[in-house]
PDB file of C-alpha atoms in Angstrom:
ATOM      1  CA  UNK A  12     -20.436   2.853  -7.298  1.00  0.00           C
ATOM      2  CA  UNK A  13     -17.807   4.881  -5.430  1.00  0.00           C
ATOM      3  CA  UNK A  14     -14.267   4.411  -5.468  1.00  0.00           C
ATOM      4  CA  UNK A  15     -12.230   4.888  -2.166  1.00  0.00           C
ATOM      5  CA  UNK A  16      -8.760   4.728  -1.933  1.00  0.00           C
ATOM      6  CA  UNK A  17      -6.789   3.596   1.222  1.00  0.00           C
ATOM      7  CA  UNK A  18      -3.628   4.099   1.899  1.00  0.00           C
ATOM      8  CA  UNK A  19      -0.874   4.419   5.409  1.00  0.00           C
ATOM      9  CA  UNK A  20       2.952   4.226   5.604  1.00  0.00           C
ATOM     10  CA  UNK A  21       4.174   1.636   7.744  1.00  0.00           C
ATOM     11  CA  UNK A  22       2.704   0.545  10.535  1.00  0.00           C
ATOM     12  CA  UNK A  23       0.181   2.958  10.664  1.00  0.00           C
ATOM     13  CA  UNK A  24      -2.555  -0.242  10.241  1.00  0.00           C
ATOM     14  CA  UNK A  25      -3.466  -0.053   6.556  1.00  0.00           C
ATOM     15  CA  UNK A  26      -4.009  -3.492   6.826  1.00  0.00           C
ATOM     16  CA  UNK A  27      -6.275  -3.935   9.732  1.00  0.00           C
ATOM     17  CA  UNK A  28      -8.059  -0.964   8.343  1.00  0.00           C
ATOM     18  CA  UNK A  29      -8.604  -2.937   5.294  1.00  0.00           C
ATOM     19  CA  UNK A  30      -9.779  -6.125   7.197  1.00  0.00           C
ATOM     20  CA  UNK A  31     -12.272  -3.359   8.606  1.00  0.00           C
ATOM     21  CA  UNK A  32     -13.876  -2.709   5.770  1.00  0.00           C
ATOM     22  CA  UNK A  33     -14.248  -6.811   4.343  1.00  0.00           C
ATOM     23  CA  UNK A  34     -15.900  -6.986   7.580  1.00  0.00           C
ATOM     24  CA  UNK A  35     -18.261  -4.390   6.895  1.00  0.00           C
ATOM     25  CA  UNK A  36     -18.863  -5.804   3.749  1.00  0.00           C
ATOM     26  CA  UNK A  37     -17.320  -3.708   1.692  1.00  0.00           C
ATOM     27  CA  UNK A  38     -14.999  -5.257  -1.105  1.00  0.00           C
ATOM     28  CA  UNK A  39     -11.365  -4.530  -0.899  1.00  0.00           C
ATOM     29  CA  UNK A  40      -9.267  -4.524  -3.416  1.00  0.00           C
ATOM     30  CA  UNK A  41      -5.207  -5.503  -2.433  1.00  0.00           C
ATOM     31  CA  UNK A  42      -2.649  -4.394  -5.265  1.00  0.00           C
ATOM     32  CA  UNK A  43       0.613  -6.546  -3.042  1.00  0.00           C
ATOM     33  CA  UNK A  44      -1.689  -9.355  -3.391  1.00  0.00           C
ATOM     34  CA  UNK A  45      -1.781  -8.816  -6.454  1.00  0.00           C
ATOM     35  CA  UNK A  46       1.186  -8.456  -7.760  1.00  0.00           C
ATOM     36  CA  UNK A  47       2.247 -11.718  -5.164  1.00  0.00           C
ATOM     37  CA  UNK A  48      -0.538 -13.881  -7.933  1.00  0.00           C
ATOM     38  CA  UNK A  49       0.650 -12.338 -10.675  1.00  0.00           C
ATOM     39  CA  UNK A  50       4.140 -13.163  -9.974  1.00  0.00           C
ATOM     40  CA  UNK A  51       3.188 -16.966  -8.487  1.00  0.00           C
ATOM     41  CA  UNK A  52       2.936 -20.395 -10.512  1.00  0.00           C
ATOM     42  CA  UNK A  53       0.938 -19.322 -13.430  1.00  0.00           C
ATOM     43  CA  UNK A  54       0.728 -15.841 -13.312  1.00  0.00           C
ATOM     44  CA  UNK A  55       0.748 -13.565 -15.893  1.00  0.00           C
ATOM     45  CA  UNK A  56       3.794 -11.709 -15.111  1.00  0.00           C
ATOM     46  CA  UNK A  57       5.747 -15.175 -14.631  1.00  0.00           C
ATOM     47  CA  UNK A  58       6.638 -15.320 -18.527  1.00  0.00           C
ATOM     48  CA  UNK A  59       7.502 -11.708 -19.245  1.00  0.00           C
ATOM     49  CA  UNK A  60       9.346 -11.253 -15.872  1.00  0.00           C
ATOM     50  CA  UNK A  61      11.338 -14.666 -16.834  1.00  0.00           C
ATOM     51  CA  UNK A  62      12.132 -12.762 -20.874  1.00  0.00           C
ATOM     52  CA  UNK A  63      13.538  -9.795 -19.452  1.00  0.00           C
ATOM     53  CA  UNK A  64      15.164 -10.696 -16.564  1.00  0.00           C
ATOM     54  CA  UNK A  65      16.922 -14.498 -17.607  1.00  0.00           C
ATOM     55  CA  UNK A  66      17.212 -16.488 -14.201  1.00  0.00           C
ATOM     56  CA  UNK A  67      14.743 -14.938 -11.763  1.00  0.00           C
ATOM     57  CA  UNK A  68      11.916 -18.139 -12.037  1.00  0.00           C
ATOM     58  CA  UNK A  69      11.985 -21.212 -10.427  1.00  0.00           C
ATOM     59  CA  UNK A  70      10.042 -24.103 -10.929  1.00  0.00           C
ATOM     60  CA  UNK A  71       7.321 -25.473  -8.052  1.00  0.00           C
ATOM     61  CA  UNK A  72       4.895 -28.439  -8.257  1.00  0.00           C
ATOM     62  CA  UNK A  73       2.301 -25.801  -9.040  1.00  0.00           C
ATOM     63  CA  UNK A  74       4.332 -24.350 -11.971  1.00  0.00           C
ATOM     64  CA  UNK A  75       6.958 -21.782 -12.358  1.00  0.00           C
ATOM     65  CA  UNK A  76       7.103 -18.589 -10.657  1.00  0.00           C
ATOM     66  CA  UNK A  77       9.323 -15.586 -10.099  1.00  0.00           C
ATOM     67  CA  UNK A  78      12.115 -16.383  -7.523  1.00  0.00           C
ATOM     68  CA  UNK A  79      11.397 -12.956  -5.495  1.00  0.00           C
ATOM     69  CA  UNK A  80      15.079 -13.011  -4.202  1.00  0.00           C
ATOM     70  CA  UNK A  81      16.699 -13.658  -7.989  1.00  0.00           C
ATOM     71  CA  UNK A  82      14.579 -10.722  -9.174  1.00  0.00           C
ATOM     72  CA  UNK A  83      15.645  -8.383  -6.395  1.00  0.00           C
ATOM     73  CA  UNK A  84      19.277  -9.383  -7.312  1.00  0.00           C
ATOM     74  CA  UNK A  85      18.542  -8.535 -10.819  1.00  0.00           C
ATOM     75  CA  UNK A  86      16.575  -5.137 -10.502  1.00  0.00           C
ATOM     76  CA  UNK A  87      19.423  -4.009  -7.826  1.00  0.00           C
ATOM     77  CA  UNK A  88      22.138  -4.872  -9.957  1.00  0.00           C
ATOM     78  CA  UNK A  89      25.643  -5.729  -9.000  1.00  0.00           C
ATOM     79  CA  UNK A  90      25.192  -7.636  -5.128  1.00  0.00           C
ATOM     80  CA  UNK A  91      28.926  -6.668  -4.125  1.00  0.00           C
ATOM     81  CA  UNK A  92      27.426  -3.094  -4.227  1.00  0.00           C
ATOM     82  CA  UNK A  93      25.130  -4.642  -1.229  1.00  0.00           C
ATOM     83  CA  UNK A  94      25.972  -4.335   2.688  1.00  0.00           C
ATOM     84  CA  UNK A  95      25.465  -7.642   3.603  1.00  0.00           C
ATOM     85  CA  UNK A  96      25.207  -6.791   7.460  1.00  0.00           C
ATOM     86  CA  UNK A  97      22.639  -4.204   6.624  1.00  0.00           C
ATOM     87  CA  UNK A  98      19.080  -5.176   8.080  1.00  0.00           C
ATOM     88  CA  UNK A  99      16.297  -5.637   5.316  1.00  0.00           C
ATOM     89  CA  UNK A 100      13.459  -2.921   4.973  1.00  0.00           C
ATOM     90  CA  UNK A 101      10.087  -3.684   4.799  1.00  0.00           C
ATOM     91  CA  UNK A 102       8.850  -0.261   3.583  1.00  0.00           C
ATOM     92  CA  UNK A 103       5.295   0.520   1.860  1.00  0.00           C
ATOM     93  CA  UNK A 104       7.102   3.837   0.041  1.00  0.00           C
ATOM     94  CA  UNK A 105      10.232   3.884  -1.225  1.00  0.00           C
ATOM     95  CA  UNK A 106      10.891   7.355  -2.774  1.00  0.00           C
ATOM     96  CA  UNK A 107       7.907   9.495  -4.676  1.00  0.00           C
ATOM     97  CA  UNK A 108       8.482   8.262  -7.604  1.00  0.00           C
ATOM     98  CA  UNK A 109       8.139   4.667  -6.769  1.00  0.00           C
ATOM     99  CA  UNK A 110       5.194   2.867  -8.587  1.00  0.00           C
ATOM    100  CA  UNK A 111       3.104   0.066  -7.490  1.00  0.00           C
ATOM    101  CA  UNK A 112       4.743  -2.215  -9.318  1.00  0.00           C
ATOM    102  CA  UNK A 113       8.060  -1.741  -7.261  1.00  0.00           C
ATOM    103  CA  UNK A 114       5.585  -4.387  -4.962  1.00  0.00           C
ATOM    104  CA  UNK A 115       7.171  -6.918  -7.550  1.00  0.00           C
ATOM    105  CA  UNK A 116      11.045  -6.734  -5.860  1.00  0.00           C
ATOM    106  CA  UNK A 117       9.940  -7.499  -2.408  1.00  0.00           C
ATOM    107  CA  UNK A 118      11.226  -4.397  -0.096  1.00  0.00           C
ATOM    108  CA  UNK A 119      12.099  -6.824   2.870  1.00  0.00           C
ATOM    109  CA  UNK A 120      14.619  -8.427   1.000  1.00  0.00           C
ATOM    110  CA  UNK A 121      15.950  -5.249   0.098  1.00  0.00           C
ATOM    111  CA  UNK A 122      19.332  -4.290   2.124  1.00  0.00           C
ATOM    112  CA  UNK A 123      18.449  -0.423   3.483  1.00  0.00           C
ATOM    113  CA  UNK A 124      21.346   1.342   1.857  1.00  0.00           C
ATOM    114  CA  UNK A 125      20.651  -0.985  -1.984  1.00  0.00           C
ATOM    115  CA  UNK A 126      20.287   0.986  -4.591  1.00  0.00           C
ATOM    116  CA  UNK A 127      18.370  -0.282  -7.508  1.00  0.00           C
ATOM    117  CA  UNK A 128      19.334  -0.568 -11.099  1.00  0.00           C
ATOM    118  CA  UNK A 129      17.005   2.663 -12.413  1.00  0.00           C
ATOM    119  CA  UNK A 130      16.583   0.865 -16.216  1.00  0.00           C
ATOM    120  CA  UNK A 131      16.077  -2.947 -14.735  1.00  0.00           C
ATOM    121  CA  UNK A 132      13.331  -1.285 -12.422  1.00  0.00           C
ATOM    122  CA  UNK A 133      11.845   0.807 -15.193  1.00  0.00           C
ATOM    123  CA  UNK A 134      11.655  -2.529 -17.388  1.00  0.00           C
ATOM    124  CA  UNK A 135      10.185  -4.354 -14.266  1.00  0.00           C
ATOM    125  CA  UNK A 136       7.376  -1.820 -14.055  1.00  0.00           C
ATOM    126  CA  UNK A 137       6.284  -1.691 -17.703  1.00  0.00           C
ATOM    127  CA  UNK A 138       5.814  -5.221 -17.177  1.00  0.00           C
ATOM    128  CA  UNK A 139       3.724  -5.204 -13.837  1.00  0.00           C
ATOM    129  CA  UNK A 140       2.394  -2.350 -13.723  1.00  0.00           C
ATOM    130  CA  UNK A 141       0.016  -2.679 -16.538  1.00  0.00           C
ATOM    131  CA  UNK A 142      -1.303  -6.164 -15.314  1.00  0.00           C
ATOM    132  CA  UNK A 143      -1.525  -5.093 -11.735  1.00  0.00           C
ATOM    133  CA  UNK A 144      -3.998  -2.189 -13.046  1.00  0.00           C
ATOM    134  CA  UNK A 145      -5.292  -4.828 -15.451  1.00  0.00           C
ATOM    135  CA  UNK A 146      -6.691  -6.835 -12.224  1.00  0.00           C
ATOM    136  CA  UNK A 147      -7.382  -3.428 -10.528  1.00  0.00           C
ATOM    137  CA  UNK A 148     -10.038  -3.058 -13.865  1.00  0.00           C
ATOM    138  CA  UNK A 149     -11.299  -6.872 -13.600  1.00  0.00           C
ATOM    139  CA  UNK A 150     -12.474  -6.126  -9.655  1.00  0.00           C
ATOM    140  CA  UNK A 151     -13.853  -3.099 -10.611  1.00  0.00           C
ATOM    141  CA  UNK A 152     -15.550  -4.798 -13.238  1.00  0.00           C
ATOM    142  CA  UNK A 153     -17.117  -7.294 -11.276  1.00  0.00           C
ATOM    143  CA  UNK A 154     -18.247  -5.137  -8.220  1.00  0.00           C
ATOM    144  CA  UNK A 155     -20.334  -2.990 -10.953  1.00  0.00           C
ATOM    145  CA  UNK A 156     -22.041  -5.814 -12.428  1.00  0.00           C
ATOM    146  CA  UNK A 157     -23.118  -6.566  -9.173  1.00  0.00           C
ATOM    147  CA  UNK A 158     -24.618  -3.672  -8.265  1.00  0.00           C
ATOM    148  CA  UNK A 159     -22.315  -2.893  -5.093  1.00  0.00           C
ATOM    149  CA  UNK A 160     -22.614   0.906  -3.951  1.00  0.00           C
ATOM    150  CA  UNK A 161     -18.773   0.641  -2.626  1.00  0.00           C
ATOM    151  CA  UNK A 162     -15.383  -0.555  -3.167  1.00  0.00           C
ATOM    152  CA  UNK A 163     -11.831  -0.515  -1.443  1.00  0.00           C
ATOM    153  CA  UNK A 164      -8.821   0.015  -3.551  1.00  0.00           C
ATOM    154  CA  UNK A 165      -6.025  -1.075  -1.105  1.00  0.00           C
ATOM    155  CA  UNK A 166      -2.693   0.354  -2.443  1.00  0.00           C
ATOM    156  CA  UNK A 167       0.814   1.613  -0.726  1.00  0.00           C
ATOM    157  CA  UNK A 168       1.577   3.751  -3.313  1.00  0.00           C
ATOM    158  CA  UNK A 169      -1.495   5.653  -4.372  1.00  0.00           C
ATOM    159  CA  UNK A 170      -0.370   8.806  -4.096  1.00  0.00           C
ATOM    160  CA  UNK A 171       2.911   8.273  -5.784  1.00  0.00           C
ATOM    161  CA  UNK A 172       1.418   6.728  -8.835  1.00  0.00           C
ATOM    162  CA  UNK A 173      -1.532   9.416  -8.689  1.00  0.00           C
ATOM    163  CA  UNK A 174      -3.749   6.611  -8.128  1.00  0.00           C
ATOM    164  CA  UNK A 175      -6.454   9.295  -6.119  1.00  0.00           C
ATOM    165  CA  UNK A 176      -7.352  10.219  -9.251  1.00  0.00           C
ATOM    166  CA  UNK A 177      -9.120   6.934  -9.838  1.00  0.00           C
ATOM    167  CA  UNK A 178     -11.099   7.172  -6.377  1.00  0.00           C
ATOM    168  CA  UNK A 179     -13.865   9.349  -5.125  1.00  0.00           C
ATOM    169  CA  UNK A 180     -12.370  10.106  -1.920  1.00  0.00           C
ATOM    170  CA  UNK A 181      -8.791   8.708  -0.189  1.00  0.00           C
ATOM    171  CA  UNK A 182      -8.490   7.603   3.277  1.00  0.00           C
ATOM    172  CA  UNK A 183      -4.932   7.868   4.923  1.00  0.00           C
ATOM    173  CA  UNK A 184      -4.588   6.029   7.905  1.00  0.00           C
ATOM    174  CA  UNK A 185      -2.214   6.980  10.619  1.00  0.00           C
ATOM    175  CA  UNK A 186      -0.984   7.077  14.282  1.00  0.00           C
ATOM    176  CA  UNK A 187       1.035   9.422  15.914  1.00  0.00           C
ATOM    177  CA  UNK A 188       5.324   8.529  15.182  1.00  0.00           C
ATOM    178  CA  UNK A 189       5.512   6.939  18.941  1.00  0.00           C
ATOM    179  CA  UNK A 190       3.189   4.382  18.399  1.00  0.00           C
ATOM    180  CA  UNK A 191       4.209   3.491  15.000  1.00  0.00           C
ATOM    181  CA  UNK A 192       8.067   2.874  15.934  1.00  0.00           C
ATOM    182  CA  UNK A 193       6.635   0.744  18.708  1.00  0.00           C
ATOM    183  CA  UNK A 194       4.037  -1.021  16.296  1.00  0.00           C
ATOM    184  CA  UNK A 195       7.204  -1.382  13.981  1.00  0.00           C
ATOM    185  CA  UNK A 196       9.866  -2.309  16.299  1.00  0.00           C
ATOM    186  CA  UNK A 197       7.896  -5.260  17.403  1.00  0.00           C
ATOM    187  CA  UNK A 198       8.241  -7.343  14.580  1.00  0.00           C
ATOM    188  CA  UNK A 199      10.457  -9.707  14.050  1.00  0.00           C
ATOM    189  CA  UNK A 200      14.106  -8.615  12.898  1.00  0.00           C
ATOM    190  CA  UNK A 201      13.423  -4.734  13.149  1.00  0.00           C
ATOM    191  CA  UNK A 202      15.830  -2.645  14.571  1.00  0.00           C
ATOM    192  CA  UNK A 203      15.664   1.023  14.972  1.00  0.00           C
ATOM    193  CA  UNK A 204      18.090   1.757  11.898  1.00  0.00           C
ATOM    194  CA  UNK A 205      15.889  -0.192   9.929  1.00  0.00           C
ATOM    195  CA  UNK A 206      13.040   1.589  10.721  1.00  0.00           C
ATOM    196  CA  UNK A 207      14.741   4.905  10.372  1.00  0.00           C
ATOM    197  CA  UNK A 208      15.934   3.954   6.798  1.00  0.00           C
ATOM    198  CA  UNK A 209      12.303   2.883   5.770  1.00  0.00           C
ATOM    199  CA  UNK A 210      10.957   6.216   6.638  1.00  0.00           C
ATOM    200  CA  UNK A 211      12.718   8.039   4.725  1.00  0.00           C
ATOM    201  CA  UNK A 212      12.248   6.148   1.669  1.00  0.00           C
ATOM    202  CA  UNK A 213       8.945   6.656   2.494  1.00  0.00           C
ATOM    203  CA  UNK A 214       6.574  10.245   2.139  1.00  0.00           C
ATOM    204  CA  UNK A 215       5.752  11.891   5.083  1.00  0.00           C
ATOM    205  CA  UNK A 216       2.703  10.912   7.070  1.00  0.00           C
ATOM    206  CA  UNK A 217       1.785  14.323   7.322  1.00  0.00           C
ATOM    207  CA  UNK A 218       1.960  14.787   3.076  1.00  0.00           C
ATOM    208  CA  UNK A 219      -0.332  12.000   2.849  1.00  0.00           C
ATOM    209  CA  UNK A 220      -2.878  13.267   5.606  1.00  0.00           C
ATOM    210  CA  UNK A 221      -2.331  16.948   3.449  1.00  0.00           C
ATOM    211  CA  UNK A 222      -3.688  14.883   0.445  1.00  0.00           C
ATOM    212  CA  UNK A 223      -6.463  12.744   2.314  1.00  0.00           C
ATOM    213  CA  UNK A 224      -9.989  13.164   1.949  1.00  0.00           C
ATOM    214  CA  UNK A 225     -10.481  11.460   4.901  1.00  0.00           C
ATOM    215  CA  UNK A 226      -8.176  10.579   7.571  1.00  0.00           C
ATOM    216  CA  UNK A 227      -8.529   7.840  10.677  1.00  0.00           C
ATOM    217  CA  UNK A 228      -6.472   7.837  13.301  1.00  0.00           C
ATOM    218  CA  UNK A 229      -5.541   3.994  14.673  1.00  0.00           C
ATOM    219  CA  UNK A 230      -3.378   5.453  17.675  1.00  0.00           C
ATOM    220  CA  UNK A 231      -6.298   4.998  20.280  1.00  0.00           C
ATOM    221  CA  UNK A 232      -7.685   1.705  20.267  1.00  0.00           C
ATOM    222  CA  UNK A 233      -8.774  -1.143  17.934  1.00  0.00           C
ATOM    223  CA  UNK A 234     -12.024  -0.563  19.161  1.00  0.00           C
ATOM    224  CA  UNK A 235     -11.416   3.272  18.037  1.00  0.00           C
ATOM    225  CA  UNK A 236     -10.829   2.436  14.725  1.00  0.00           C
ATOM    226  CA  UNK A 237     -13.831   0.381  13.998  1.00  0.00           C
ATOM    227  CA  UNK A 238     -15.787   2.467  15.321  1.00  0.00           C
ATOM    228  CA  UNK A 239     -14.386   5.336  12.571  1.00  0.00           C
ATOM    229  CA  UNK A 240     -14.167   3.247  10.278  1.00  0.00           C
ATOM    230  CA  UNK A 241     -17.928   2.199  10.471  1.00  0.00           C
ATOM    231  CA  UNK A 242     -19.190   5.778  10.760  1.00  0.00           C
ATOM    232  CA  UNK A 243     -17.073   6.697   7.504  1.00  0.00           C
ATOM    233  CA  UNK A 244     -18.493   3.288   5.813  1.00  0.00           C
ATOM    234  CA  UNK A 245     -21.866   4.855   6.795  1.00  0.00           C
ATOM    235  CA  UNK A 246     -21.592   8.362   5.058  1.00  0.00           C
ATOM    236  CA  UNK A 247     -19.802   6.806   2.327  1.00  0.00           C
ATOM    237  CA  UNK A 248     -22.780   4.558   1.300  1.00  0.00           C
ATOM    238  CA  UNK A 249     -25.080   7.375   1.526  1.00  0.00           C
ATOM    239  CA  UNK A 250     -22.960   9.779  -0.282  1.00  0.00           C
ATOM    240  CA  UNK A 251     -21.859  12.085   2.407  1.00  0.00           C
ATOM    241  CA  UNK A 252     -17.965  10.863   2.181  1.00  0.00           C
ATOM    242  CA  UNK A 253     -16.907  14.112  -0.007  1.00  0.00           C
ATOM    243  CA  UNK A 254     -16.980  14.854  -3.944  1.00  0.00           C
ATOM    244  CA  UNK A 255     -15.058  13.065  -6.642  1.00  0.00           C
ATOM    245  CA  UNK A 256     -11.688  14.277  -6.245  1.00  0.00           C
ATOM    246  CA  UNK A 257     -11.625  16.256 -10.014  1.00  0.00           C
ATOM    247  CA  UNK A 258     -14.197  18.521  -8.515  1.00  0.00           C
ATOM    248  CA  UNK A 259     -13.918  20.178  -4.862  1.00  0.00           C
ATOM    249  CA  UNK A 260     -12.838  18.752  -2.209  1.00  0.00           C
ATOM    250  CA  UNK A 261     -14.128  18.358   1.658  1.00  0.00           C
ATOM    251  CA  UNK A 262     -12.193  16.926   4.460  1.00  0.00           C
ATOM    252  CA  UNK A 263     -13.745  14.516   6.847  1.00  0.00           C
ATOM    253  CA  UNK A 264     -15.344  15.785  10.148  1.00  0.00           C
ATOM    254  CA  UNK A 265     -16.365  13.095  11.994  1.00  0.00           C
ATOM    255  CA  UNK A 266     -16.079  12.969  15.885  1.00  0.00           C
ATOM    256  CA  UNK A 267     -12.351  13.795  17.367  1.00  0.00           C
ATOM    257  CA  UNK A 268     -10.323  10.686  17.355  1.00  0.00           C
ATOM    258  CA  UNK A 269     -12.084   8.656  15.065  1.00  0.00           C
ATOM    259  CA  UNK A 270     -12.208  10.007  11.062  1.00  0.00           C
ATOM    260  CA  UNK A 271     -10.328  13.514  11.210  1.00  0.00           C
ATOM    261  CA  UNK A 272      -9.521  16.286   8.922  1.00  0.00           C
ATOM    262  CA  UNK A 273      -6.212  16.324   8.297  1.00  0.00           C
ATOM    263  CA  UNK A 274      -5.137  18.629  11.098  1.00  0.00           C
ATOM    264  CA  UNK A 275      -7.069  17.536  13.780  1.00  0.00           C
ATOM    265  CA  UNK A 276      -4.687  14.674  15.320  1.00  0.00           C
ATOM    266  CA  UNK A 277      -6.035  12.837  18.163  1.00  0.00           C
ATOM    267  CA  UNK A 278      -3.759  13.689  21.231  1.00  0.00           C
ATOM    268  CA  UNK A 279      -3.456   9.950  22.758  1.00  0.00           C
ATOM    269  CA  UNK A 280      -0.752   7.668  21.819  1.00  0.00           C
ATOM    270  CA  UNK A 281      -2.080   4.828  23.631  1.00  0.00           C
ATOM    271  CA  UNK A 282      -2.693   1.756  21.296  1.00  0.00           C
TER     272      UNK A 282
END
């Protein structure tokens, strides 16, 4: 079975990428989903979150769960250090050495210039961390008793938590900056300050292409991107997607504008 990572800063359409490949059949696995059931009524994390951090659950009909917004408070530490006319950010990266399990305080709620609590995040991320790669396992598990040939892992932070060494090959999608600050700006309560303060929590788009083993470029059309992403679903499930990443590595050379090597950017911005 081969592993592929995916991976995209924001709004470079990770996640339609991802809906992509569950339409192609191939399993995906989401780590913010994740972490969102482990932290929900009954989840595992609900209990050890709700030890070390006293006052972040609430109870639902369902159960209790982490209050997302009591936990933020908690991991960011004192809120009169907050701006509280300062937009949220929604970013996928933070700085490099973010882990997954920052997923768990939810970066919208996040004021752009907060700055979090270093030991209440560290203590956060012992806890989720090991249960998010726990359920990480568990899918893996299950897509090898079944026999499947290929699986997604869908996570923001794989290179920061040198997750690529888990995969057989890493696609990094991306879209030139002009149609991601559109892409971005159009949702609701973005501004471009927020957007500006996201990015550069986040690593550079063109570090992550450096790093890919495949990249696809979403900047053309949607139509575009299915079509790369099909032709790399193709190669991948008959093993000519590049080595295991511990051994050599080969970039993707697919047709211009679809699945890229790294320095090969398509030269539309049209989306």
């Amino acid at each position: 079975m081969r592993i592929i990572g995916l991976t995209g800063g924001i709004g470079m359409g990770k996640s339609t990428a991802a809906g992509i490949f569950r339409r192609l059949g191939v399993p995906v696995f989401d780590a913010d989903l994740a972490v969102h059931r482990l932290q929900g009524p009954g989840g595992r994390a609900v209990a050890p979150i709700g030890e070390a951090f006293p006052g972040t659950l609430r109870e639902t009909p369902r159960g209790r769960m982490v209050d997302r917004e009591a936990l933020r408070r908690a991991v960011l530490g004192d809120p009169a250090r907050r701006d509280s006319g300062a937009p949220a950010a929604t970013s996928d990266r933070t700085t490099p050495n973010r882990t997954t399990t920052d997923r768990a305080v939810p970066d919208r709620a996040m004021p752009d210039r907060a700055m979090p609590d270093r030991a209440a995040l560290n203590r956060l991320e012992r806890i989720v961390h090991p249960l998010v790669r726990d359920e990480e396992r568990r899918f893996l598990a299950r897509a090898r008793r079944r026999g499947l040939p290929l699986v997604v892992l869908d996570v923001p932070l794989l290179f920061e938590t040198r997750g690529e060494g888990r995969c057989d090959a890493v696609v990094v999608v991306s879209a030139p900056a002009a149609v991601q600050r559109v892409r971005v700006l159009l949702r609701p309560g973005m501004t471009p300050e927020r957007l500006d303060a996201i990015l550069a929590r986040q690593m550079p788009d063109a570090e992550k292409r450096r790093r890919a083993d495949h990249v696809v470029w979403t900047g053309l059309s949607r139509h575009a991107t299915q079509r790369a992403i099909r032709a790399l679903v193709r190669r991948l499930r008959t093993g000519d997607g590049g080595p295991r990443r511990r051994g050599a590595r080969r970039r993707s050379r697919a047709a211009p504008g679809a699945v890229t090597p790294r320095s090969a950017a398509p030269r539309s911005a049209a989306s």
